[in-house]
Short mmCIF file of C-alpha atoms and ligand atoms in Angstrom, two decimals:
data_model
loop_
_atom_site.label_atom_id
_atom_site.label_comp_id
_atom_site.label_asym_id
_atom_site.label_seq_id
_atom_site.Cartn_x
_atom_site.Cartn_y
_atom_site.Cartn_z
CA MET A 222 -0.14 0.08 -0.06
CA ASN A 223 1.29 3.56 -0.86
CA LYS A 224 2.32 5.81 1.48
CA LYS A 225 -0.41 8.42 0.92
CA LEU A 226 -3.28 6.01 1.02
CA THR A 227 -1.65 4.45 4.42
CA SER A 228 -2.06 8.17 6.10
CA VAL A 229 -5.47 8.82 4.38
CA LEU A 230 -6.46 5.53 5.77
CA PHE A 231 -5.15 6.18 9.19
CA ILE A 232 -6.78 9.64 9.48
CA LEU A 233 -10.31 8.09 8.40
CA THR A 234 -9.77 5.18 11.16
CA CYS A 235 -9.13 8.15 13.83
CA PHE A 236 -11.93 10.04 12.50
CA LEU A 237 -14.23 6.86 12.93
CA SER A 238 -13.14 6.01 16.11
CA LEU A 239 -13.49 9.67 17.61
CA ALA A 240 -16.86 9.51 15.82
CA GLN A 241 -17.69 6.33 17.54
CA GLU A 242 -16.33 7.63 21.05
CA ASN A 243 -18.59 10.82 20.92
CA GLN A 244 -21.62 9.04 20.30
CA LEU A 245 -24.54 9.66 22.50
CA LYS A 246 -26.98 7.18 23.38
CA ALA A 247 -30.17 7.90 25.90
CA LEU A 248 -31.86 5.22 27.75
CA VAL A 249 -35.26 6.72 28.33
CA GLY A 250 -38.27 5.73 30.31
CA GLY A 251 -37.46 2.63 32.27
CA THR A 252 -37.38 2.25 35.95
CA LEU A 253 -33.55 2.39 36.81
CA ILE A 254 -32.04 0.15 39.75
CA ASP A 255 -28.62 2.17 39.93
CA GLY A 256 -27.00 -0.66 42.28
CA PHE A 257 -26.80 1.48 45.47
CA GLY A 258 -29.89 -0.29 46.78
CA SER A 259 -32.36 2.48 47.28
CA ASP A 260 -35.80 2.45 45.61
CA PRO A 261 -35.50 2.47 41.88
CA ILE A 262 -35.92 5.65 39.89
CA LYS A 263 -39.05 5.74 37.83
CA ASN A 264 -39.21 7.23 34.14
CA SER A 265 -35.31 7.16 34.13
CA VAL A 266 -32.86 8.78 31.85
CA VAL A 267 -29.21 7.35 31.30
CA ILE A 268 -27.00 9.42 28.97
CA ILE A 269 -23.98 7.68 27.50
CA GLU A 270 -21.13 9.12 25.67
CA GLY A 271 -18.80 6.66 24.18
CA GLU A 272 -18.16 4.36 26.94
CA LYS A 273 -19.28 6.29 29.76
CA ILE A 274 -22.24 7.08 31.58
CA ILE A 275 -22.19 11.08 31.57
CA THR A 276 -25.67 11.63 33.24
CA VAL A 277 -28.53 9.88 35.07
CA GLY A 278 -32.02 11.43 35.98
CA THR A 279 -35.60 11.31 35.12
CA ILE A 280 -37.57 12.56 31.83
CA THR A 281 -38.54 15.63 33.70
CA ASP A 282 -35.20 16.95 34.99
CA THR A 283 -33.04 15.44 32.23
CA PRO A 284 -32.74 17.09 28.78
CA ILE A 285 -31.92 14.50 25.97
CA PRO A 286 -29.29 15.77 23.79
CA ALA A 287 -30.26 16.54 20.24
CA ASN A 288 -27.75 14.32 18.74
CA ALA A 289 -28.28 11.53 20.83
CA GLU A 290 -29.53 7.85 19.81
CA VAL A 291 -32.69 7.53 21.86
CA ILE A 292 -33.37 3.86 23.17
CA SER A 293 -36.78 3.45 24.68
CA THR A 294 -36.71 1.53 27.87
CA GLU A 295 -40.50 2.07 28.75
CA GLY A 296 -41.85 -0.81 30.48
CA MET A 297 -38.40 -2.12 31.34
CA THR A 298 -36.31 -2.61 34.16
CA VAL A 299 -32.64 -0.92 33.70
CA LEU A 300 -29.91 -2.04 35.76
CA PRO A 301 -25.96 -2.35 35.86
CA GLY A 302 -24.74 -5.04 33.77
CA LEU A 303 -24.67 -8.52 36.09
CA TRP A 304 -21.43 -10.07 37.44
CA ASP A 305 -21.03 -13.78 37.73
CA MET A 306 -17.99 -14.21 40.42
CA HIS A 307 -17.68 -18.02 39.92
CA VAL A 308 -17.36 -19.12 36.23
CA HIS A 309 -15.30 -21.73 34.44
CA THR A 310 -14.76 -20.45 30.87
CA MET A 311 -12.59 -23.44 30.08
CA ILE A 312 -15.68 -26.15 30.55
CA ASN A 313 -19.31 -25.88 29.02
CA GLY A 314 -21.67 -28.23 30.48
CA HIS A 315 -19.74 -31.52 29.45
CA SER A 316 -20.28 -34.18 32.02
CA ASP A 317 -16.75 -36.35 31.65
CA TYR A 318 -14.06 -33.95 33.08
CA GLU A 319 -11.20 -36.47 32.29
CA TYR A 320 -12.38 -36.75 28.75
CA TRP A 321 -12.64 -32.93 28.47
CA ASP A 322 -9.27 -32.21 29.36
CA LYS A 323 -7.69 -34.78 27.42
CA THR A 324 -9.77 -33.66 24.47
CA TYR A 325 -10.02 -29.96 24.26
CA PRO A 326 -6.86 -27.99 25.34
CA PRO A 327 -6.26 -27.32 21.61
CA LEU A 328 -9.44 -25.52 21.38
CA LEU A 329 -9.52 -23.58 24.71
CA GLU A 330 -7.93 -20.23 23.75
CA ASP A 331 -9.76 -19.87 20.20
CA VAL A 332 -13.01 -21.39 20.71
CA ILE A 333 -14.29 -22.81 23.94
CA MET A 334 -13.38 -19.91 26.25
CA PRO A 335 -14.20 -17.08 24.03
CA SER A 336 -17.44 -18.89 23.55
CA SER A 337 -18.15 -19.00 27.11
CA ALA A 338 -17.29 -15.48 27.52
CA HIS A 339 -19.63 -14.43 24.77
CA GLN A 340 -22.63 -16.48 26.13
CA LEU A 341 -22.12 -14.64 29.49
CA LEU A 342 -22.44 -11.37 27.81
CA MET A 343 -25.53 -12.07 25.97
CA ALA A 344 -26.96 -13.55 29.36
CA GLY A 345 -26.63 -9.99 30.73
CA VAL A 346 -23.36 -10.94 32.41
CA THR A 347 -20.77 -8.17 31.49
CA SER A 348 -18.16 -8.88 34.24
CA ALA A 349 -17.02 -12.51 35.63
CA ARG A 350 -14.52 -14.04 37.65
CA ASP A 351 -13.11 -16.87 35.89
CA LEU A 352 -11.75 -19.13 38.47
CA GLY A 353 -9.05 -21.82 37.32
CA GLY A 354 -7.96 -22.21 33.78
CA PRO A 355 -4.97 -22.62 31.74
CA LEU A 356 -2.49 -19.45 32.28
CA GLU A 357 -1.65 -18.20 28.85
CA GLU A 358 -5.20 -18.91 27.52
CA SER A 359 -6.76 -16.96 30.28
CA ILE A 360 -4.83 -14.34 29.88
CA ALA A 361 -5.17 -14.14 25.98
CA VAL A 362 -8.82 -14.45 26.08
CA ARG A 363 -9.09 -11.90 28.74
CA ASP A 364 -6.99 -9.49 26.84
CA ALA A 365 -8.47 -10.09 23.31
CA ILE A 366 -12.11 -9.16 24.91
CA ASN A 367 -10.64 -5.94 26.78
CA LYS A 368 -9.12 -4.90 23.52
CA GLY A 369 -12.66 -5.34 21.67
CA GLU A 370 -11.14 -8.00 19.35
CA ILE A 371 -13.75 -10.81 20.53
CA PRO A 372 -17.29 -10.25 22.21
CA GLY A 373 -17.45 -11.25 25.78
CA ALA A 374 -17.99 -10.50 29.25
CA THR A 375 -14.93 -8.51 31.02
CA LEU A 376 -13.06 -11.36 32.83
CA TYR A 377 -11.06 -11.44 35.84
CA VAL A 378 -8.96 -14.37 35.54
CA SER A 379 -7.04 -16.46 38.19
CA GLY A 380 -5.27 -18.78 35.80
CA PRO A 381 -4.54 -22.03 37.30
CA PHE A 382 -5.78 -23.33 40.56
CA ILE A 383 -3.16 -23.13 43.42
CA GLN A 384 -3.34 -26.44 45.61
CA HIS A 385 -1.57 -29.30 47.04
CA GLN A 386 -1.32 -31.60 44.23
CA PRO A 387 -2.66 -31.59 40.57
CA TYR A 388 -4.92 -34.45 39.88
CA PRO A 389 -3.62 -36.42 36.83
CA GLY A 390 -3.70 -34.96 33.57
CA THR A 391 -4.52 -31.52 35.03
CA GLU A 392 -1.31 -29.99 35.30
CA ASP A 393 -1.99 -27.41 32.72
CA PHE A 394 -4.49 -25.55 34.83
CA ARG A 395 -3.52 -26.92 38.32
CA TRP A 396 -0.34 -26.14 39.94
CA GLY A 397 0.70 -28.04 43.06
CA VAL A 398 2.97 -26.35 45.89
CA THR A 399 5.63 -28.37 47.36
CA SER A 400 7.14 -26.09 49.97
CA PRO A 401 6.52 -22.51 50.99
CA GLU A 402 9.20 -21.09 48.63
CA ASP A 403 7.66 -23.07 46.00
CA GLY A 404 4.38 -21.58 46.57
CA ARG A 405 5.70 -17.84 46.55
CA GLU A 406 7.77 -18.72 43.31
CA LYS A 407 4.34 -20.04 41.87
CA ILE A 408 2.32 -16.96 42.91
CA ARG A 409 5.17 -14.58 41.70
CA LYS A 410 5.09 -16.42 38.30
CA LEU A 411 1.14 -15.65 38.13
CA ALA A 412 1.54 -12.10 39.08
CA LYS A 413 4.22 -11.62 36.51
CA ALA A 414 1.95 -13.21 33.84
CA GLY A 415 -0.76 -10.76 34.92
CA VAL A 416 -3.48 -12.76 36.76
CA ASP A 417 -6.29 -10.48 38.48
CA LEU A 418 -6.49 -13.01 41.44
CA VAL A 419 -5.49 -16.19 42.79
CA LYS A 420 -7.60 -19.40 43.34
CA LEU A 421 -6.91 -21.80 46.03
CA ILE A 422 -8.13 -25.11 46.60
CA ASP A 423 -7.59 -28.25 48.51
CA HIS A 424 -5.48 -25.86 51.08
CA ASP A 425 -6.52 -28.17 53.84
CA GLN A 426 -3.96 -30.76 52.45
CA MET A 427 -1.22 -28.33 52.40
CA THR A 428 0.94 -27.35 55.26
CA MET A 429 0.16 -24.40 57.21
CA ALA A 430 3.55 -22.85 56.17
CA GLU A 431 2.95 -23.41 52.51
CA LEU A 432 -0.65 -21.70 52.90
CA LYS A 433 0.70 -18.90 54.67
CA ALA A 434 3.36 -18.08 52.10
CA VAL A 435 0.99 -18.61 49.13
CA VAL A 436 -1.69 -16.01 50.65
CA ASP A 437 1.09 -13.80 51.84
CA GLU A 438 2.80 -13.72 48.60
CA ALA A 439 -0.54 -13.05 46.75
CA HIS A 440 -1.42 -10.04 48.95
CA LYS A 441 2.18 -8.70 48.63
CA ASN A 442 1.45 -8.61 45.05
CA LYS A 443 -2.12 -6.74 45.53
CA LEU A 444 -3.76 -10.11 44.35
CA LYS A 445 -6.87 -11.11 46.21
CA VAL A 446 -7.21 -14.88 47.13
CA VAL A 447 -10.50 -16.82 46.44
CA ALA A 448 -10.56 -20.37 48.51
CA HIS A 449 -12.86 -23.02 48.38
CA GLY A 450 -15.20 -23.89 51.15
CA HIS A 451 -15.88 -27.15 50.71
CA ARG A 452 -14.47 -28.97 53.57
CA PRO A 453 -14.46 -27.72 57.28
CA ASN A 454 -10.62 -27.16 57.48
CA GLU A 455 -10.57 -25.27 54.26
CA ILE A 456 -12.60 -22.74 55.75
CA ARG A 457 -10.84 -22.72 59.37
CA ARG A 458 -7.58 -22.36 57.64
CA GLY A 459 -8.91 -20.19 55.06
CA LEU A 460 -9.98 -17.41 57.84
CA GLN A 461 -7.01 -17.80 59.79
CA VAL A 462 -4.78 -16.90 57.10
CA GLY A 463 -7.09 -14.29 55.81
CA VAL A 464 -8.25 -15.44 52.31
CA ASP A 465 -10.61 -13.01 50.97
CA CYS A 466 -13.54 -14.70 49.44
CA PHE A 467 -14.92 -18.29 49.95
CA GLU A 468 -16.85 -20.55 47.40
CA HIS A 469 -19.46 -22.99 47.81
CA THR A 470 -21.47 -23.53 50.94
CA GLY A 471 -19.72 -26.73 50.97
CA LEU A 472 -19.52 -29.38 53.90
CA SER A 473 -21.19 -31.68 51.63
CA SER A 474 -24.06 -33.29 53.10
CA ALA A 475 -23.64 -32.10 56.56
CA PRO A 476 -26.63 -30.06 57.84
CA GLU A 477 -24.98 -27.05 59.01
CA TYR A 478 -21.83 -25.15 59.53
CA PRO A 479 -20.46 -26.32 63.07
CA ALA A 480 -20.28 -24.01 66.05
CA ASP A 481 -16.64 -23.47 65.91
CA ILE A 482 -16.64 -22.42 62.20
CA MET A 483 -19.50 -19.99 62.93
CA GLU A 484 -17.59 -18.79 65.86
CA LEU A 485 -14.35 -17.97 63.66
CA ILE A 486 -16.67 -16.51 60.89
CA LYS A 487 -18.30 -14.06 63.41
CA GLU A 488 -14.98 -13.14 64.89
CA ARG A 489 -13.87 -12.13 61.12
CA THR A 490 -17.30 -10.29 60.25
CA ALA A 491 -16.92 -8.38 63.78
CA GLN A 492 -13.58 -6.47 62.22
CA MET A 493 -14.64 -3.62 60.06
CA ASN A 494 -11.26 -2.70 59.27
CA LEU A 495 -10.77 -5.98 57.24
CA GLY A 496 -13.88 -5.08 55.13
CA PRO A 497 -16.70 -7.49 54.56
CA LEU A 498 -16.03 -11.26 54.63
CA PHE A 499 -17.19 -12.41 51.08
CA TRP A 500 -18.80 -15.59 49.92
CA CYS A 501 -20.11 -17.16 46.78
CA PRO A 502 -22.69 -19.94 47.75
CA THR A 503 -22.87 -20.98 44.45
CA VAL A 504 -26.42 -23.14 45.28
CA GLU A 505 -28.30 -22.98 41.83
CA GLY A 506 -26.43 -26.30 39.94
CA LEU A 507 -27.12 -28.19 43.23
CA TYR A 508 -30.64 -26.79 43.95
CA ASN A 509 -32.00 -27.31 40.51
CA TYR A 510 -30.30 -30.60 39.86
CA GLU A 511 -33.40 -32.92 40.41
CA TYR A 512 -35.59 -30.17 38.36
CA VAL A 513 -33.23 -30.62 35.46
CA ARG A 514 -33.00 -34.21 35.58
CA ASP A 515 -36.69 -34.73 35.47
CA HIS A 516 -37.19 -31.71 32.97
CA PRO A 517 -34.37 -31.97 30.60
CA GLU A 518 -36.22 -30.06 27.80
CA LYS A 519 -34.22 -27.15 29.62
CA LEU A 520 -30.93 -28.49 28.26
CA ASP A 521 -32.52 -28.18 24.61
CA ASN A 522 -32.40 -24.38 24.85
CA ASP A 523 -29.77 -23.90 22.41
CA SER A 524 -28.56 -20.48 23.82
CA TRP A 525 -25.43 -22.58 24.80
CA HIS A 526 -24.66 -23.39 21.14
CA LEU A 527 -23.31 -19.94 20.60
CA GLY A 528 -19.68 -19.91 19.58
CA LEU A 529 -19.23 -23.61 19.55
CA PRO A 530 -18.90 -25.94 16.53
CA ASP A 531 -21.45 -28.57 15.92
CA SER A 532 -19.11 -31.42 16.88
CA VAL A 533 -18.47 -29.93 20.26
CA ILE A 534 -22.13 -29.28 20.81
CA VAL A 535 -22.80 -33.16 19.87
CA ASP A 536 -20.37 -34.09 21.99
CA ILE A 537 -21.60 -32.29 25.16
CA LYS A 538 -25.23 -33.50 24.17
CA ASN A 539 -24.23 -37.05 24.29
CA SER A 540 -22.43 -36.78 27.73
CA ILE A 541 -25.73 -35.59 29.18
CA THR A 542 -28.37 -37.70 27.81
CA HIS A 543 -28.97 -39.59 31.09
CA PRO A 544 -28.69 -36.59 33.60
CA ASP A 545 -29.75 -39.12 36.46
CA ARG A 546 -26.76 -41.21 35.81
CA LEU A 547 -23.96 -38.58 36.41
CA PRO A 548 -21.81 -39.55 39.18
CA TYR A 549 -21.30 -35.70 39.57
CA PHE A 550 -24.63 -35.12 40.88
CA GLN A 551 -24.83 -38.53 42.95
CA LEU A 552 -25.00 -36.90 46.35
CA THR A 553 -26.85 -33.65 45.09
CA PRO A 554 -30.75 -34.61 46.29
CA ILE A 555 -29.18 -35.26 49.97
CA ARG A 556 -27.16 -31.88 50.05
CA LYS A 557 -29.75 -29.89 48.40
CA PRO A 558 -31.93 -29.43 51.88
CA THR A 559 -28.99 -28.21 53.65
CA LEU A 560 -28.09 -25.23 51.29
CA GLN A 561 -30.61 -23.04 52.66
CA THR A 562 -29.62 -23.62 56.27
CA LYS A 563 -26.00 -22.72 55.27
CA ILE A 564 -26.84 -19.75 53.30
CA LYS A 565 -28.85 -18.49 56.44
CA GLN A 566 -26.14 -19.18 58.68
CA LEU A 567 -23.59 -16.91 56.62
CA MET A 568 -26.18 -14.29 56.27
CA ASP A 569 -27.08 -14.34 60.05
CA ALA A 570 -23.12 -14.00 60.58
CA GLY A 571 -22.87 -10.97 58.63
CA VAL A 572 -21.19 -12.37 55.42
CA VAL A 573 -21.79 -10.52 52.24
CA LEU A 574 -22.84 -12.97 49.66
CA MET A 575 -22.08 -12.65 45.97
CA ILE A 576 -23.56 -14.32 43.04
CA GLY A 577 -21.44 -17.11 41.62
CA THR A 578 -22.57 -20.12 39.82
CA ASP A 579 -19.88 -22.54 39.10
CA SER A 580 -20.90 -22.18 35.48
CA GLY A 581 -19.60 -24.68 33.04
CA ILE A 582 -19.86 -27.66 35.51
CA PRO A 583 -22.08 -30.72 33.98
CA MET A 584 -25.25 -29.32 32.40
CA LYS A 585 -24.80 -25.72 33.88
CA PHE A 586 -24.28 -23.48 30.75
CA HIS A 587 -22.68 -19.91 30.64
CA SER A 588 -25.83 -18.88 28.80
CA GLN A 589 -28.40 -19.95 31.73
CA SER A 590 -26.35 -20.08 34.98
CA THR A 591 -26.15 -16.84 36.29
CA TRP A 592 -30.20 -15.86 36.43
CA ASN A 593 -30.82 -19.11 37.77
CA GLU A 594 -28.77 -18.39 41.09
CA LEU A 595 -30.78 -15.11 41.75
CA ASP A 596 -33.98 -17.07 41.09
CA VAL A 597 -33.06 -19.52 43.91
CA TRP A 598 -31.85 -16.94 46.10
CA VAL A 599 -35.02 -14.77 45.80
CA ASN A 600 -37.76 -17.42 44.89
CA GLU A 601 -36.73 -20.28 46.89
CA PHE A 602 -34.55 -19.05 49.71
CA GLY A 603 -36.78 -15.72 50.24
CA ILE A 604 -33.91 -13.32 49.94
CA ASP A 605 -34.73 -9.91 49.17
CA PRO A 606 -34.43 -9.25 45.39
CA MET A 607 -32.40 -6.04 46.03
CA TYR A 608 -29.97 -7.83 48.20
CA ALA A 609 -29.48 -10.35 45.26
CA ILE A 610 -29.16 -7.55 42.52
CA ARG A 611 -26.39 -5.88 44.48
CA ALA A 612 -24.72 -9.14 45.15
CA ALA A 613 -24.46 -9.44 41.30
CA THR A 614 -23.53 -5.75 40.69
CA TYR A 615 -22.28 -3.45 43.59
CA TRP A 616 -20.44 -5.67 45.84
CA PRO A 617 -18.66 -7.81 43.03
CA SER A 618 -16.95 -4.68 41.55
CA LEU A 619 -16.09 -3.66 44.82
CA TRP A 620 -14.26 -6.72 45.74
CA MET A 621 -12.62 -6.71 42.48
CA GLY A 622 -11.34 -3.28 43.05
CA VAL A 623 -13.01 -1.64 40.22
CA ALA A 624 -15.91 -0.13 41.84
CA ASP A 625 -14.84 3.45 40.60
CA GLU A 626 -15.17 2.09 37.17
CA VAL A 627 -18.29 -0.30 37.07
CA GLY A 628 -20.84 -2.08 39.23
CA THR A 629 -23.57 0.61 39.49
CA ILE A 630 -25.22 3.03 36.92
CA THR A 631 -23.28 6.46 37.97
CA PRO A 632 -22.14 9.14 35.70
CA GLY A 633 -18.50 8.83 35.15
CA LYS A 634 -18.37 4.98 35.21
CA TYR A 635 -18.36 2.73 32.16
CA ALA A 636 -21.71 1.95 30.58
CA ASP A 637 -22.20 -1.50 31.52
CA ILE A 638 -25.95 -1.74 31.42
CA ILE A 639 -28.52 -4.26 30.86
CA ALA A 640 -32.43 -3.79 30.47
CA VAL A 641 -35.41 -6.56 30.48
CA ASP A 642 -38.71 -5.99 30.14
CA GLY A 643 -41.04 -5.96 32.95
CA ASP A 644 -40.25 -5.47 36.81
CA VAL A 645 -37.09 -7.43 37.76
CA LEU A 646 -37.67 -6.83 41.57
CA ARG A 647 -41.17 -8.50 41.63
CA TYR A 648 -40.26 -11.15 39.01
CA ILE A 649 -36.41 -11.84 39.27
CA SER A 650 -36.53 -14.63 36.81
CA LEU A 651 -37.38 -12.19 33.91
CA LEU A 652 -33.77 -11.92 33.87
CA GLN A 653 -33.52 -15.36 31.90
CA ASP A 654 -34.19 -13.18 28.70
CA VAL A 655 -32.42 -9.71 29.02
CA ASP A 656 -33.43 -7.69 26.22
CA MET A 657 -30.56 -4.94 26.10
CA VAL A 658 -27.12 -5.56 26.65
CA ILE A 659 -24.62 -2.59 26.63
CA LYS A 660 -21.10 -3.02 27.50
CA HIS A 661 -18.71 -0.13 27.88
CA GLY A 662 -21.32 1.73 25.84
CA LYS A 663 -21.52 -0.66 22.88
CA ARG A 664 -24.76 -2.40 22.55
CA TYR A 665 -24.40 -6.00 21.90
CA LYS A 666 -27.99 -7.10 22.34
ZN1 ZN B 199 -15.85 -23.85 40.71
#
């Protein structure tokens, strides 16, 4: 290409991106839940300029700029883009992990993980914490989304799980720790590669010295630590070393958290200087298992096909033709009645719950998981819908350290906004079909 043409094209590109940036959108008429928890704003107006929100008001007090693209949100609830604080983009509902981990590593970076992130976005999930994946692929997919090269939820990635010992065949995305110094070394490697946080599991099998080294090194590198709360000693030790968030209600089919753990949790939540104690109970996959088993029509919803080649779709379908036979869910019906008790214990102890789903586990698709978690909290457990929405918007952004950029609908923040027909506070399950998705000012749906 000759020089002159190149420079003309360059100027043209600059002009186009400038035009894009200055583009004004006005969302007019809907009921706005801004994410801070107060009563929704009726007849709201949200003005977006480029990637950012510039004005939030009502139709009586907010003039609509003449050059704005007006998008009517009449009859809709407008709310911040949802966060899912526990997803696994490297898996997508297949029931056999051993087979998946052997078969799909070559497709993870270019197909599987981008497809998961895209499905999340189309479900109204504009940000997600991706808890466990191969390092280079996790970073590459996150960065490609951030650069706008591929569509997807903004990802905050942990890279490989940090644990006592990787299970055979999973060394690519599970790193074992053999000594305190080895633990520090591995955390430094993750930090250098640019992960956003650390995911810790099986830490009841590490030595205390190893566990302390891992958490300390993570904090030194300004990385928060997310830890499994599956087994009692994962919780006890996690609290002892100051992990920043627990995952899963855990404790298998045991009816409740034992008294000593509750005492430790309350000791922790009593310390305001440490900030809230966060927890993602990830209940919907377990709570809804029997329903899905008995009503498998749900699995035929093709929203989870987005971005996947036919061969992979068929492969996943074949692995879940008998939901009643999956070993993953053997104990689930016995665990199910304990979930609400455990959630209540955590809430009563002052823990801040966040929405996370374990999306990607057998039969749990990224296109469907998140709204189901909100639905179980609100409609099955009686949790206040505004609490549930804040657990999927405001609190996650605060946890991730980006509350001044996203998480609420506030002037100056990125326009990560969704809208859905009807009253979400009255009917939370409306979130299963989000009508509009805007991420960083760009409309995706
Ligand atoms: Zn998980």
